[in-house]
Short mmCIF file of N, CA and C in Angstrom, two decimals:
data_model
loop_
_atom_site.label_atom_id
_atom_site.label_comp_id
_atom_site.label_asym_id
_atom_site.label_seq_id
_atom_site.Cartn_x
_atom_site.Cartn_y
_atom_site.Cartn_z
N MET A 190 0.84 -1.18 0.00
CA MET A 190 0.00 0.00 0.00
C MET A 190 0.88 1.24 0.00
N ALA A 191 0.40 2.26 -0.66
CA ALA A 191 1.07 3.56 -0.66
C ALA A 191 -0.04 4.61 -0.54
N TYR A 192 0.29 5.72 0.11
CA TYR A 192 -0.74 6.74 0.24
C TYR A 192 -0.15 8.14 0.36
N PHE A 193 -1.01 9.12 0.06
CA PHE A 193 -0.73 10.54 0.23
C PHE A 193 -1.77 11.02 1.22
N CYS A 194 -1.33 11.77 2.21
CA CYS A 194 -2.27 12.20 3.24
C CYS A 194 -2.04 13.66 3.60
N LEU A 195 -3.13 14.39 3.75
CA LEU A 195 -3.10 15.75 4.28
C LEU A 195 -3.59 15.69 5.71
N PHE A 196 -2.81 16.25 6.63
CA PHE A 196 -3.16 16.29 8.05
C PHE A 196 -3.28 17.72 8.51
N GLY A 197 -4.13 17.96 9.48
CA GLY A 197 -4.23 19.29 10.05
C GLY A 197 -5.05 19.25 11.32
N ASP A 198 -4.95 20.32 12.09
CA ASP A 198 -5.68 20.37 13.35
C ASP A 198 -7.18 20.31 13.08
N GLU A 199 -7.67 21.23 12.26
CA GLU A 199 -9.08 21.24 11.91
C GLU A 199 -9.24 21.79 10.50
N PHE A 200 -9.85 21.01 9.63
CA PHE A 200 -10.24 21.46 8.30
C PHE A 200 -11.36 20.55 7.82
N ASP A 201 -11.99 20.92 6.73
CA ASP A 201 -13.09 20.13 6.20
C ASP A 201 -12.58 19.24 5.07
N PRO A 202 -12.48 17.93 5.28
CA PRO A 202 -12.03 17.04 4.22
C PRO A 202 -12.89 17.13 2.95
N ASN A 203 -14.17 17.46 3.11
CA ASN A 203 -15.03 17.62 1.94
C ASN A 203 -14.58 18.79 1.07
N HIS A 204 -14.03 19.82 1.70
CA HIS A 204 -13.50 20.96 0.97
C HIS A 204 -12.30 20.52 0.12
N VAL A 205 -11.44 19.69 0.68
CA VAL A 205 -10.29 19.15 -0.06
C VAL A 205 -10.77 18.35 -1.26
N THR A 206 -11.76 17.51 -1.04
CA THR A 206 -12.31 16.70 -2.12
C THR A 206 -12.86 17.58 -3.23
N SER A 207 -13.55 18.64 -2.87
CA SER A 207 -14.13 19.52 -3.90
C SER A 207 -13.05 20.28 -4.67
N ILE A 208 -11.98 20.64 -4.02
CA ILE A 208 -10.89 21.34 -4.71
C ILE A 208 -10.12 20.40 -5.62
N LEU A 209 -9.78 19.22 -5.12
CA LEU A 209 -8.98 18.28 -5.90
C LEU A 209 -9.81 17.50 -6.92
N LYS A 210 -11.12 17.43 -6.69
CA LYS A 210 -12.01 16.64 -7.56
C LYS A 210 -11.55 15.19 -7.64
N ILE A 211 -11.12 14.68 -6.48
CA ILE A 211 -10.69 13.29 -6.32
C ILE A 211 -11.35 12.77 -5.04
N GLU A 212 -11.95 11.60 -5.13
CA GLU A 212 -12.53 10.98 -3.94
C GLU A 212 -11.43 10.34 -3.10
N PRO A 213 -11.35 10.67 -1.82
CA PRO A 213 -10.33 10.08 -0.97
C PRO A 213 -10.64 8.62 -0.65
N THR A 214 -9.64 7.89 -0.27
CA THR A 214 -9.87 6.52 0.19
C THR A 214 -10.25 6.50 1.67
N ASN A 215 -9.94 7.62 2.37
CA ASN A 215 -10.30 7.70 3.78
C ASN A 215 -10.26 9.15 4.23
N THR A 216 -11.12 9.49 5.17
CA THR A 216 -11.08 10.78 5.86
C THR A 216 -11.32 10.51 7.34
N ALA A 217 -10.83 11.41 8.16
CA ALA A 217 -11.07 11.32 9.60
C ALA A 217 -11.08 12.73 10.17
N TYR A 218 -11.83 12.90 11.22
CA TYR A 218 -11.93 14.19 11.89
C TYR A 218 -11.29 14.12 13.27
N LYS A 219 -10.61 15.19 13.63
CA LYS A 219 -10.02 15.27 14.96
C LYS A 219 -11.11 15.01 15.99
N GLY A 220 -10.83 14.09 16.90
CA GLY A 220 -11.78 13.76 17.95
C GLY A 220 -12.64 12.54 17.66
N ASP A 221 -12.63 12.06 16.39
CA ASP A 221 -13.37 10.84 16.09
C ASP A 221 -12.92 9.72 17.02
N ILE A 222 -13.84 8.87 17.40
CA ILE A 222 -13.53 7.78 18.31
C ILE A 222 -12.99 6.58 17.52
N ILE A 223 -11.80 6.12 17.90
CA ILE A 223 -11.20 4.93 17.31
C ILE A 223 -11.67 3.71 18.10
N ASN A 224 -11.52 3.79 19.40
CA ASN A 224 -12.05 2.79 20.32
C ASN A 224 -12.25 3.48 21.66
N GLU A 225 -12.60 2.73 22.69
CA GLU A 225 -12.95 3.38 23.96
C GLU A 225 -11.80 4.16 24.60
N LYS A 226 -10.56 3.90 24.18
CA LYS A 226 -9.42 4.60 24.77
C LYS A 226 -8.73 5.56 23.81
N LEU A 227 -9.02 5.47 22.53
CA LEU A 227 -8.31 6.29 21.54
C LEU A 227 -9.24 7.15 20.71
N ARG A 228 -8.76 8.36 20.44
CA ARG A 228 -9.46 9.28 19.54
C ARG A 228 -8.48 9.75 18.47
N VAL A 229 -9.00 10.12 17.32
CA VAL A 229 -8.17 10.65 16.24
C VAL A 229 -7.57 11.98 16.70
N LYS A 230 -6.26 12.15 16.51
CA LYS A 230 -5.57 13.35 16.99
C LYS A 230 -5.57 14.50 15.99
N GLU A 231 -5.74 14.19 14.69
CA GLU A 231 -5.74 15.22 13.66
C GLU A 231 -6.77 14.88 12.59
N THR A 232 -7.29 15.90 11.95
CA THR A 232 -8.16 15.70 10.80
C THR A 232 -7.28 15.26 9.63
N SER A 233 -7.80 14.37 8.77
CA SER A 233 -6.99 13.90 7.65
C SER A 233 -7.83 13.61 6.42
N TRP A 234 -7.18 13.73 5.28
CA TRP A 234 -7.72 13.37 3.97
C TRP A 234 -6.67 12.48 3.32
N THR A 235 -7.04 11.25 2.93
CA THR A 235 -6.06 10.27 2.45
C THR A 235 -6.47 9.70 1.10
N LEU A 236 -5.49 9.61 0.22
CA LEU A 236 -5.65 8.92 -1.06
C LEU A 236 -4.62 7.81 -1.08
N GLY A 237 -5.08 6.57 -1.20
CA GLY A 237 -4.13 5.46 -1.16
C GLY A 237 -4.53 4.33 -2.08
N THR A 238 -3.65 3.35 -2.14
CA THR A 238 -3.90 2.16 -2.93
C THR A 238 -4.41 1.05 -2.02
N GLU A 239 -5.01 0.07 -2.62
CA GLU A 239 -5.41 -1.13 -1.90
C GLU A 239 -4.16 -2.00 -1.69
N TYR A 240 -4.27 -2.95 -0.77
CA TYR A 240 -3.17 -3.88 -0.57
C TYR A 240 -3.03 -4.76 -1.80
N GLU A 241 -1.80 -4.92 -2.26
CA GLU A 241 -1.50 -5.88 -3.31
C GLU A 241 -0.08 -6.37 -3.10
N GLU A 242 0.12 -7.65 -3.32
CA GLU A 242 1.46 -8.21 -3.16
C GLU A 242 2.36 -7.67 -4.25
N SER A 243 3.55 -7.25 -3.84
CA SER A 243 4.50 -6.70 -4.80
C SER A 243 5.87 -6.66 -4.16
N LEU A 244 6.88 -6.81 -4.96
CA LEU A 244 8.25 -6.66 -4.47
C LEU A 244 8.77 -5.25 -4.69
N ASP A 245 7.95 -4.41 -5.32
CA ASP A 245 8.38 -3.05 -5.64
C ASP A 245 7.26 -2.07 -5.33
N VAL A 246 7.42 -1.30 -4.26
CA VAL A 246 6.39 -0.34 -3.84
C VAL A 246 6.17 0.75 -4.89
N ASN A 247 7.08 0.89 -5.82
CA ASN A 247 6.93 1.92 -6.85
C ASN A 247 5.69 1.70 -7.70
N HIS A 248 5.21 0.48 -7.81
CA HIS A 248 3.97 0.21 -8.55
C HIS A 248 2.80 0.91 -7.87
N GLN A 249 2.73 0.81 -6.56
CA GLN A 249 1.66 1.47 -5.81
C GLN A 249 1.87 2.99 -5.78
N LEU A 250 3.10 3.41 -5.58
CA LEU A 250 3.38 4.85 -5.54
C LEU A 250 3.01 5.52 -6.85
N ARG A 251 3.29 4.86 -7.95
CA ARG A 251 2.98 5.41 -9.28
C ARG A 251 1.49 5.70 -9.41
N LYS A 252 0.64 4.82 -8.88
CA LYS A 252 -0.81 5.03 -8.95
C LYS A 252 -1.21 6.31 -8.23
N VAL A 253 -0.64 6.52 -7.05
CA VAL A 253 -0.96 7.72 -6.26
C VAL A 253 -0.40 8.96 -6.95
N VAL A 254 0.85 8.90 -7.35
CA VAL A 254 1.50 10.04 -7.99
C VAL A 254 0.79 10.42 -9.29
N ASP A 255 0.44 9.44 -10.09
CA ASP A 255 -0.25 9.73 -11.36
C ASP A 255 -1.59 10.41 -11.13
N THR A 256 -2.29 10.03 -10.07
CA THR A 256 -3.57 10.65 -9.76
C THR A 256 -3.40 12.11 -9.33
N LEU A 257 -2.30 12.40 -8.63
CA LEU A 257 -2.07 13.75 -8.08
C LEU A 257 -1.17 14.63 -8.95
N ARG A 258 -0.58 14.07 -9.97
CA ARG A 258 0.44 14.76 -10.77
C ARG A 258 0.03 16.17 -11.20
N ASN A 259 -1.19 16.35 -11.65
CA ASN A 259 -1.63 17.66 -12.15
C ASN A 259 -2.39 18.46 -11.09
N LYS A 260 -2.20 18.13 -9.83
CA LYS A 260 -2.93 18.79 -8.74
C LYS A 260 -2.03 19.58 -7.80
N VAL A 261 -0.80 19.84 -8.20
CA VAL A 261 0.16 20.53 -7.32
C VAL A 261 -0.36 21.90 -6.91
N LYS A 262 -0.86 22.67 -7.86
CA LYS A 262 -1.36 24.01 -7.58
C LYS A 262 -2.52 23.95 -6.57
N GLU A 263 -3.43 23.00 -6.77
CA GLU A 263 -4.57 22.86 -5.88
C GLU A 263 -4.13 22.42 -4.47
N ILE A 264 -3.20 21.49 -4.41
CA ILE A 264 -2.69 21.04 -3.11
C ILE A 264 -2.02 22.17 -2.36
N ASN A 265 -1.23 22.96 -3.06
CA ASN A 265 -0.58 24.10 -2.43
C ASN A 265 -1.60 25.14 -1.95
N SER A 266 -2.69 25.30 -2.66
CA SER A 266 -3.71 26.27 -2.22
C SER A 266 -4.43 25.79 -0.96
N ILE A 267 -4.52 24.49 -0.78
CA ILE A 267 -5.18 23.93 0.41
C ILE A 267 -4.33 24.13 1.66
N ARG A 268 -3.05 23.97 1.52
CA ARG A 268 -2.18 24.00 2.71
C ARG A 268 -1.93 25.39 3.26
N ILE A 269 -2.35 26.40 2.57
CA ILE A 269 -2.13 27.78 3.04
C ILE A 269 -3.22 28.19 3.99
#
């Protein structure tokens, strides 16, 4: 598996999705309950690959990079 993730104290993952026009593989909000003792520490937006057996992680990385390749400007606008 390989993934790209945006983390932050508080932001709206739906806003990231609308800017990037890419559906994330996962989102989480700060304070979400993981289990009775753990809560999510930061809000996140994640784009990743599914598990697949491979001897070279570059196959999975290429999928993520290719999806985000033309989104640099949008990603930079989100992080400001």
